[in-house]
Amino acid sequence: MGASASREKFRESVNALVEIDVSPDDADFWDELWKIPSSAEEVFELITPEAARQLRDERFDNLATLFTQATAQVCQIVETPYNIYFDQALNCVRVLTRILPFLLEKGDLSGEMEDELVEQLCWGTGRFDKDEEENEDEDEDEVGDENKSKKLNKTDEDDENEPLALLVVHAAMHMLFLPQFTCDFFEEPTQTSNSSNDKSKGKSKSKSSTTFVPEEEPTDKEMRIEAGLSLRVVDGPSVSLQPTPAGIVWCAGCGIFPEDPSYEGQTRKYDRNRIEVLRLLLATCSDPLFCAAEDYNPVLSRWLDIATAADAPNAACLFYSLLNTAMSFEPSTGGGIVSNVTDASHLKLVELSLQILIVLLDCGAPGDPEPQVSRSTDQSCVDYDTCNKNGFNIFRSLLARIRTRRELSFLFDGIVRLLKTSYEGKKSGVLGGGSSKYLQCHQEVLILLWKLLEENPLFLQHILTQMDVNELVVPMCFMMFVHRRDPARIGLVHICTFILLKLSGERSFGVNVNKPCLVKLPCELPLFTGSHADLIGIVLHKLIVNGAFKLVPLYSCFITVIANMSPYWRSISLVASVKMVNLFELFSSPKFLFSSKLAYKNLSLLLEVFNNMIQYQYTGNQHLVYALIRRKDVFGRLASLNLSRAQGQCEKVYGVKVNESGMVSKKKNKKNIATVVKKSKKNNKSKSKGEGESKYSDEDDSYGDDNSEEEEEEEDDDDSSIEENGFRSDSYANEDGGDEEDDDDEGEKGYFTPTEDWLNELKATLPMETVTRLLQHLIPVVDELCSQKNGVVDETEILEVLKDVTLVGLLPVPHAIVIRKYQPNQYTSLWFTGFMWGVLFLRCTCGEGEYMKLFDGDGIQLFQVANTGELLHQH
């Protein structure tokens, strides 16, 4: 049968299923359907979303038979993996992949959309038809026996009592390690016969002959003890976390080492089949997409619960296969670009492996990082009591218990290698050329990085003490900078911010980012010579003044990252110092300061940055001190702020006026922040010249960049972007569950009105004493130097004087260093779940061919989906 003939025959079969009732007993129809050679593209093209929903809603019996028989076929191939049935099995995999998301639209997490027929089909028992051929019934009994033998604390049951949902998930996990289909046939030469469990597919082997368990190195033990983790020996029954047999793992790295005698090396000849089965596994785990965000619970998904249970087939092998395939990928010199078919298939496998892995790591309860070892096998394990707890996820346990320096370094190097492709291809100028494909899974890599930082305490400790964490900082800063105004990449900026916030809570991070930044990024960053701390500061400044409006809630996080670094920031560059003072001037402007009751907290954090660098890192930070001196008027105005002036500024900027009753009324003249900031700068300059600061006013225009014209253009761009966005500092408005008292200080139009209590709270909160004393002492010193030079003073001379000045006895007693750490909560966890599925939805919708879209946007409930044209344009 030719390709066109088979395609037409498959079309006729699909039309028949949609239009008429086909009996499950019509053996000729069903046998012919499964034997029609069809590609994945044809299956997805001919079974349209409309056809799938029509089957579900109008011809459910046909859909039930289709689902039941396809599941039976894949179960059969698992038990009898003969090459002649592989094409037929792939047809079943493709059909299941296509129809499962439409079943899950009305599945158990769909709330009001839940359908009793779908529930009975997926989770009922005895769905296999008794009139099927005898050999199919026998094969089904075998797979049921194998699954039940792996169950924890379960009695023997007939295969009919296993729901189809469990069978299809387990079959997919078996098919990922099927000899000659997705892995090489594995045979251990020294193996002894074990007739009860020894099958032709080579899955059950003697543990002693197939498992290579390296001894714990002294350095690994020291690292574990430093992290407060003790090694516990389990005497009772347990579930092994060791991949067995090692030979079926797709790639060496974590859990499997190249020197393992049973490992025979990586092979790519099964990549296409692995991709097909992984897509099926992703479809089975996608039910969170069809649940409203407010109703989502990470431990309620029965599909994911099956895939991540302790008895999930080949769970350890699957975990290490997915992880190692992604982390061992070696991008080409062109930023991960591939052109030939083999490399393109492997690139797709790498991306899909990351997607499946983060999905499996996103459900259930966190894993226990404390390692356990079975006394009888000396292998890493989990005791039965832990396995039987509600929400147990074997993949999260595996991730949490990666504990050797070798494995942790492998993970770090792999993540860095993948993230670097975000800018290396642009540096070489080859991205997007012709039909070449390039790595696009940077967001998935960032999610995996976040999971590692959250789940595995040894990983965080290792990358901060043994690796160069700046290799993570550079690509994250680059992606944040280039995507700061991209609506489709706002989530990427969020997760990079959360990662930086997590890292900045550790002292070692603040010390490490002082290393010189020598990488030249292919973006329009201001030229600077400095450290990675300077890079972070400059990028975060740009995100505030020239980022999308949706980034406003992150402003406090941006400044917190800078505040966490500031006690260890040894030598801030000239450019970064100007940016930091610019931020202070921006946040102290009336437009920002009076935008909400708690908007001044950003000022408090910035003052903390200046105080930390003055008190703990004065030597080497003369650029910052000089920048503070030049902007002394900003601090003076803030220190002398009184209620009448505050209310007058609020009226002038927002066009609101406070009446006698304390309410506000709106005026017609509402000014924008760009006008206010520019006018403030002009006033500062004219005032400075009138007070004798003209002595060093020549440096005012050029300080902060080598090219004054470029600096002025940049400031104009910054102001215009703020003017476009407007500003309302709501990042603190609902802090700690919301502050209802804020409403008392807002008028009938919702504008904040300064009050005496607010002003007292502001002055009590802002730590201005250190900066004030610094300015009181140093301004006369600089003025005297300028007088001696008759107003012609080189900038370097002023910096040398500031470097030699001693502040002993002039500043207040050094304050305690305060580091703010990220604290996980249910809201951020839900955000990560929504972000992850949003990324996967876009990748499976916009990143595939025209007919290979795994999900249809009409049924998604976890988040809002724009029309397909907008998605394709944004992506």
mmCIF file of C-alpha atoms in Angstrom, residues 480 489-499 550-551 553-554 831-832 835:
data_model
loop_
_atom_site.group_PDB
_atom_site.id
_atom_site.type_symbol
_atom_site.label_atom_id
_atom_site.label_comp_id
_atom_site.label_asym_id
_atom_site.label_seq_id
_atom_site.Cartn_x
_atom_site.Cartn_y
_atom_site.Cartn_z
ATOM 1 C CA MET A 480 16.679 39.010 31.342
ATOM 2 C CA ARG A 489 9.121 35.978 27.953
ATOM 3 C CA ILE A 490 7.966 37.745 31.114
ATOM 4 C CA GLY A 491 7.919 34.376 32.885
ATOM 5 C CA LEU A 492 11.555 33.821 31.916
ATOM 6 C CA VAL A 493 12.502 37.125 33.578
ATOM 7 C CA HIS A 494 10.535 36.055 36.661
ATOM 8 C CA ILE A 495 12.285 32.705 37.065
ATOM 9 C CA CYS A 496 15.731 34.256 36.485
ATOM 10 C CA THR A 497 14.874 36.776 39.198
ATOM 11 C CA PHE A 498 13.823 34.044 41.607
ATOM 12 C CA ILE A 499 17.031 32.108 40.932
ATOM 13 C CA LYS A 550 4.373 43.551 34.088
ATOM 14 C CA LEU A 551 7.792 43.586 35.759
ATOM 15 C CA PRO A 553 5.887 43.582 40.979
ATOM 16 C CA LEU A 554 9.497 42.388 40.679
ATOM 17 C CA TRP A 831 3.135 30.155 39.872
ATOM 18 C CA PHE A 832 5.960 27.763 38.945
ATOM 19 C CA PHE A 835 4.746 28.937 34.273
#
